Short mmCIF file of C-alpha atoms in Angstrom, two decimals:
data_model
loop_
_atom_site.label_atom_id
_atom_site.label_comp_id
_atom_site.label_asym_id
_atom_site.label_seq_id
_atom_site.Cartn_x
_atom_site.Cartn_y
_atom_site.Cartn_z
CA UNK A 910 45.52 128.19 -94.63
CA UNK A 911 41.82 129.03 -96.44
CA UNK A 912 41.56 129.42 -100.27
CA UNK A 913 40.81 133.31 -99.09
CA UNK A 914 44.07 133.67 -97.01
CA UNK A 915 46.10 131.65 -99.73
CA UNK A 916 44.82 134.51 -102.97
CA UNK A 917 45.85 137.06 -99.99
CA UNK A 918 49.08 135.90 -99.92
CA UNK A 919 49.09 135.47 -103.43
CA UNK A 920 47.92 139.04 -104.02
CA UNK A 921 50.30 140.57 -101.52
CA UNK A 922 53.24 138.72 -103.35
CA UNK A 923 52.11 140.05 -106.82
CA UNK A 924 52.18 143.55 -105.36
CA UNK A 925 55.37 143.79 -103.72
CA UNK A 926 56.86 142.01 -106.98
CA UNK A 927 55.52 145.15 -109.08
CA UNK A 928 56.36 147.20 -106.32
CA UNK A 929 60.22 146.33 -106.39
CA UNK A 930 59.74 146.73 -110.16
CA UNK A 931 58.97 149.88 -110.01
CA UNK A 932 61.08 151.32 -107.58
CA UNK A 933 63.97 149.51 -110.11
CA UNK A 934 62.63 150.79 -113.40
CA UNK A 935 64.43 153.50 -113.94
CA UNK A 936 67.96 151.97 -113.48
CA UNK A 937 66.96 148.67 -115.48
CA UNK A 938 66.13 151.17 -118.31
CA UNK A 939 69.41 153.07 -117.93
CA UNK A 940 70.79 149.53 -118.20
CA UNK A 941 69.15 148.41 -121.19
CA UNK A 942 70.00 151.95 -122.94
CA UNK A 943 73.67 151.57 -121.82
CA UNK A 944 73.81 148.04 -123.26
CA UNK A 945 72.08 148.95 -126.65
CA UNK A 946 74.55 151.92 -126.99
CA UNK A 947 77.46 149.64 -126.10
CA UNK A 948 76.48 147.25 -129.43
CA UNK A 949 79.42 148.14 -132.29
CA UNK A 950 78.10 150.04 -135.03
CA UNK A 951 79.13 148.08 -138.13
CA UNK A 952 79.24 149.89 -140.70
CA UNK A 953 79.11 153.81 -141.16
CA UNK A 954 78.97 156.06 -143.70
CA UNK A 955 80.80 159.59 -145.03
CA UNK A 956 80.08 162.13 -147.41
CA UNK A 957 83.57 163.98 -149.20
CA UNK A 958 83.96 167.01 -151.03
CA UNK A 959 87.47 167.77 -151.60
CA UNK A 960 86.59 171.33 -153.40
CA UNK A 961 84.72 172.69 -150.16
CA UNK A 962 84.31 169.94 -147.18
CA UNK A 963 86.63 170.10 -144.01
CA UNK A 964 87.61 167.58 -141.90
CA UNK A 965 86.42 169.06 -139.11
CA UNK A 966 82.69 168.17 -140.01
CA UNK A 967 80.39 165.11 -139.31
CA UNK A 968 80.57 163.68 -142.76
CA UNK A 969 77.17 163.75 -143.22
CA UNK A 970 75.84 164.91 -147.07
CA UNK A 971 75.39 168.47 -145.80
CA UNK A 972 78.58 168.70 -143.59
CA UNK A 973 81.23 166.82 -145.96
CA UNK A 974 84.80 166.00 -145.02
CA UNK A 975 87.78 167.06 -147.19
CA UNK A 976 89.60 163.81 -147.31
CA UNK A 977 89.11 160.00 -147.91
CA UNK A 978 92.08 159.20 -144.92
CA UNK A 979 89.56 161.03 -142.23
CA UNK A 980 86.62 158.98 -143.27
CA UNK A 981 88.88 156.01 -142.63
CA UNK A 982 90.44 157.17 -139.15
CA UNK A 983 86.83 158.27 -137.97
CA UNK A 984 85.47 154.94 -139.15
CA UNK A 985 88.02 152.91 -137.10
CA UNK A 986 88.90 149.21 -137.32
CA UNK A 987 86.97 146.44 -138.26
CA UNK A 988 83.99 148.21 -139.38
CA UNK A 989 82.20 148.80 -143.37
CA UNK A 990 82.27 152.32 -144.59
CA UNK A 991 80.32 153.67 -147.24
CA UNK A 992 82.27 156.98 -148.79
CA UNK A 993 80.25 158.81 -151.34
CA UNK A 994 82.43 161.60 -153.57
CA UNK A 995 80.45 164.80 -153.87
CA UNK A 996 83.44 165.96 -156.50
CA UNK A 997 86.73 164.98 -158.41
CA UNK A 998 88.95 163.25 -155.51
CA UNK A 999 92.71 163.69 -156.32
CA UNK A 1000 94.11 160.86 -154.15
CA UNK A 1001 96.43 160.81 -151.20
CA UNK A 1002 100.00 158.91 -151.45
CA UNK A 1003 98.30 156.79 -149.48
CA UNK A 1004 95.32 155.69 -147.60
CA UNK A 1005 95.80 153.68 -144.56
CA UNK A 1006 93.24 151.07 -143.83
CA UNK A 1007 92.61 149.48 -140.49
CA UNK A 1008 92.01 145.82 -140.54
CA UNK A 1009 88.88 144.43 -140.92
CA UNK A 1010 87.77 147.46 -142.84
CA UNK A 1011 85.70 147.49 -145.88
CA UNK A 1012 85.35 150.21 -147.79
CA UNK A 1013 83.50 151.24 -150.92
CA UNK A 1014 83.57 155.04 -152.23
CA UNK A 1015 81.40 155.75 -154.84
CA UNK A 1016 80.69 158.67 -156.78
CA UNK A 1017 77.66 161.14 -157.21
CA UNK A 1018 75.68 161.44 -160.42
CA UNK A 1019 76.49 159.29 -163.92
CA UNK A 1020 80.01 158.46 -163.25
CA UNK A 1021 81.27 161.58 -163.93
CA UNK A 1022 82.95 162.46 -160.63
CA UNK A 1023 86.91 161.55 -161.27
CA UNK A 1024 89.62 159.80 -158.86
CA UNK A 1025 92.68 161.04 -160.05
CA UNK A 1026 95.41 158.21 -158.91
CA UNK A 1027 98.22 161.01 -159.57
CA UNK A 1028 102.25 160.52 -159.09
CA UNK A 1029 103.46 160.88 -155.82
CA UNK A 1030 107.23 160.63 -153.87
CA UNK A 1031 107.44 157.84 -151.76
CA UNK A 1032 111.19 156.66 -150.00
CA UNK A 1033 111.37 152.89 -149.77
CA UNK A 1034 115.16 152.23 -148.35
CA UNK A 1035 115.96 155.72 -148.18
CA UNK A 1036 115.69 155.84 -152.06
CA UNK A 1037 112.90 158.31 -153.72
CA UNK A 1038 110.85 156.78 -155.84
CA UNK A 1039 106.99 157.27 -157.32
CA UNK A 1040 104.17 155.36 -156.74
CA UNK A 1041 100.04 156.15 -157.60
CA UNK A 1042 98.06 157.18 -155.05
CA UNK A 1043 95.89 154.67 -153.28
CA UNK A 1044 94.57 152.11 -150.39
CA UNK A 1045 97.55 150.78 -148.03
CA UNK A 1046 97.00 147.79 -145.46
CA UNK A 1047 100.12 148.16 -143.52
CA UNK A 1048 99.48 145.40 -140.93
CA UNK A 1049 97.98 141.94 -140.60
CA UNK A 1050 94.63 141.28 -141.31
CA UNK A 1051 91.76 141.45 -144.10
CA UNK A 1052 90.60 144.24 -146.10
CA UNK A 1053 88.58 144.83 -148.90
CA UNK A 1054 87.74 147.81 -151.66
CA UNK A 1055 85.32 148.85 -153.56
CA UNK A 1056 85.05 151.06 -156.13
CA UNK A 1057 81.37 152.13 -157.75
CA UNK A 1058 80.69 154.76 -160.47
CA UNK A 1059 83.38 156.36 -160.56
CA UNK A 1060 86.43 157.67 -163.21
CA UNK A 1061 89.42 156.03 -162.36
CA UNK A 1062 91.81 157.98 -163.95
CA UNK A 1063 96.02 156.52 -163.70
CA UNK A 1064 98.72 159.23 -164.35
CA UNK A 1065 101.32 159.34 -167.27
CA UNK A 1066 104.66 158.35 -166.57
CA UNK A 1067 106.50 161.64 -165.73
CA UNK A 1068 110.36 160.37 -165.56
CA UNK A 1069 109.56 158.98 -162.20
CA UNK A 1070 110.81 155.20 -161.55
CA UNK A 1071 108.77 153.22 -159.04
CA UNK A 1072 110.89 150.27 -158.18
CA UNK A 1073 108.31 148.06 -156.25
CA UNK A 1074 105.22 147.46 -157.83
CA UNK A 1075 102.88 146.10 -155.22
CA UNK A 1076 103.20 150.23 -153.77
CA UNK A 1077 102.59 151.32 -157.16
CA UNK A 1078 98.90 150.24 -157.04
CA UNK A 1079 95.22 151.59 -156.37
CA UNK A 1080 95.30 149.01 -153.23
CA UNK A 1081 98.56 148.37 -151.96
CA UNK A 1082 99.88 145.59 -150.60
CA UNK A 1083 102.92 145.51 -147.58
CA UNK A 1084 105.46 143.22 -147.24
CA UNK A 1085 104.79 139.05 -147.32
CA UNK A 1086 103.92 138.96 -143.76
CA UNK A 1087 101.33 141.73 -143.69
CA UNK A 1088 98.01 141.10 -145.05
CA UNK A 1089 96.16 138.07 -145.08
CA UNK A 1090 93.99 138.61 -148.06
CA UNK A 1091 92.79 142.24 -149.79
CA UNK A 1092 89.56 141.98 -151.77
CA UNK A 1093 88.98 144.62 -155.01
CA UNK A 1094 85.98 144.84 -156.60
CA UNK A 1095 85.60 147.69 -159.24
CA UNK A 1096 82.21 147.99 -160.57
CA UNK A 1097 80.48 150.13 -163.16
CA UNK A 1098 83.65 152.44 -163.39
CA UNK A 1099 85.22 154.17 -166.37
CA UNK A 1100 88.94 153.22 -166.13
CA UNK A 1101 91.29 155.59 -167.84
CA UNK A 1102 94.43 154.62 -169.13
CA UNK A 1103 96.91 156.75 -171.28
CA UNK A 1104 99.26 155.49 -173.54
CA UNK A 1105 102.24 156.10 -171.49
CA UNK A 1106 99.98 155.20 -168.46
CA UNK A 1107 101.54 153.80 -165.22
CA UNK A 1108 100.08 151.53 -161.94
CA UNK A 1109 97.80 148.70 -161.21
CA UNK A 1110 94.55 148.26 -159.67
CA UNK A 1111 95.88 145.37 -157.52
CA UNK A 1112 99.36 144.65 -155.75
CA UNK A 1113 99.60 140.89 -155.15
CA UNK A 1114 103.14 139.72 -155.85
CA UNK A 1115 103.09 137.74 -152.86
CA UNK A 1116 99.95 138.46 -150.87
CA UNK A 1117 97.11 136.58 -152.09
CA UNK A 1118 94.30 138.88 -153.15
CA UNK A 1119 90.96 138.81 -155.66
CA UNK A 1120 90.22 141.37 -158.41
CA UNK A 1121 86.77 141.93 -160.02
CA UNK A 1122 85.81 143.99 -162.72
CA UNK A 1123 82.33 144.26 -163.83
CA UNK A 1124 80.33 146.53 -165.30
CA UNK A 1125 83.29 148.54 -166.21
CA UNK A 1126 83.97 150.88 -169.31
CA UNK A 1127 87.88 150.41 -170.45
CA UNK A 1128 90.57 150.08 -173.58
CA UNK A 1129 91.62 146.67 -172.79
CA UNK A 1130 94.89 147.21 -175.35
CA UNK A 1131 95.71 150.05 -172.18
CA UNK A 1132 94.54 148.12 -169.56
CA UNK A 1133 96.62 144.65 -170.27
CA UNK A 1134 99.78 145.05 -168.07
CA UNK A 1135 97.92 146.95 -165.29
CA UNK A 1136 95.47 144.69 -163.44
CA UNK A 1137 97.81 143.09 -161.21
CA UNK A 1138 101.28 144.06 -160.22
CA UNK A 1139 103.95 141.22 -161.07
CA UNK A 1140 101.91 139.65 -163.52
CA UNK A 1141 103.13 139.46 -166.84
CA UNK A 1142 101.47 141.80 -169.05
CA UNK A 1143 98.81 139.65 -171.33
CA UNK A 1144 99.59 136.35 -168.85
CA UNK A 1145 96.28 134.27 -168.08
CA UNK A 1146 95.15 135.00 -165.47
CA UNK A 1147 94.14 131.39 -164.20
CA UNK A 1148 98.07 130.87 -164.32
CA UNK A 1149 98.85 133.77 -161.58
CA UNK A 1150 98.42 131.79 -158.31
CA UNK A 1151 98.35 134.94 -155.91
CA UNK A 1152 95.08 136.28 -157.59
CA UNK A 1153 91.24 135.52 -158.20
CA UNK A 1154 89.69 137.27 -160.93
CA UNK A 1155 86.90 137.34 -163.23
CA UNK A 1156 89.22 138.68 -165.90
CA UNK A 1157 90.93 136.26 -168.51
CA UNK A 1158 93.86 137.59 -169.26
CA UNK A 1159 96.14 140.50 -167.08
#
């Protein structure tokens, strides 16, 4: 074969290769799109405006839900989820997670915007009791929570009697053999405890868990008792084995 026949052949090659290429294009784009779209989105984010979103909207800023558990179920398992309050949020009994979730909800503005824990019925046993509103893991797995900029604000005792403290906290923990670990981080947060003030920020009796607090506005005389449910009020914390903290004492 010549050096001309051999570039022929060469050249011939060359276009049949771009030919096949093209008559292919459109259905290797199609599968690069579908493959792109098939990638998990990781983390997502919601706007909420209890006062006048509905949970029939996208959760974007100008189409707000109504509620912090529809952020949640929209978000699905296993992904981050940024929740930004556009008003006072009066919480939920409770707020299911999904594992693998993790969650911060922040407030608009200077800190201002208020999550009111409130009292709510609960029946553990068949026996009515109250517990604060907050974040429930009800199933293995690991979760965490934050809270940013925000007043946290824990309801007076009303008469009620919660009788198990790791559901009478802002994250909740389930039995021992539901979740791995829960992560809390509250940051930059006004914390507001009255005198006759119930709840904790973290359940973790017998779940290990980690608490942070930083940045935070708070009367630590109120506070001391509340960090932690079953920890003794004013124990070191270094001495609670169930919990990592920044804080000193509980």
């Amino acid at each position: 074969m010549t050096l001309t026949e051999t570039i022929t052949n060469l050249t011939d090659q060359v276009t049949d290769l771009v030919n096949e290429y093209a008559s292919k294009r459109d259905s290797i784009n199609t599968a690069v799109e579908n493959a792109i779209a098939a990638v998990p989105v990781l983390s997502v984010e919601y706007f909420i405006d209890q006062v006048n979103g509905n949970d029939g909207n996208d959760g974007s800023e100008g189409a707000p839900l109504a509620s912090i558990t529809k952020a949640l179920e929209l978000a699905g398992a296993g992904r981050s989820v940024a929740i930004t309050l556009l008003s006072d949020y009066d919480m939920e009994r409770r707020v299911y997670f999904s594992p693998g979730q993790n969650v911060q909800v922040e407030g608009t503005g200077d800190g201002e915007i208020k999550l009111n824990l409130g009292l709510h019925d609960s029946y553990i046993d068949e026996v009515l009791v109250r517990e604060i509103g907050g974040f429930h893991l009800k199933e293995y797995g690991i979760v965490s929570l934050n809270l940013y900029n925000l007043d946290i604000v824990f309801p007076s005792d009303d008469g009620g009697t919660p009788n198990d403290d790791r559901f009478n906290s802002i994250l909740k923990m389930a039995a021992i053999n539901r979740a791995t670990f829960a992560a809390m981080n509250i940051g930059a947060c006004t914390l507001t405890m009255p005198v006759d003030g119930v709840g904790f920020c973290i359940g973790a009796e017998f779940n290990p868990g980690g608490l942070a607090v930083t940045g935070c506005t708070y009367d630590s005389s109120a506070m001391v008792g509340h960090w932690v449910a079953g920890a003794a009020e004013g124990v070191a914390a270094s001495t609670v084995t169930t919990i990592l903290t920044n804080l000193e004492t509980l």
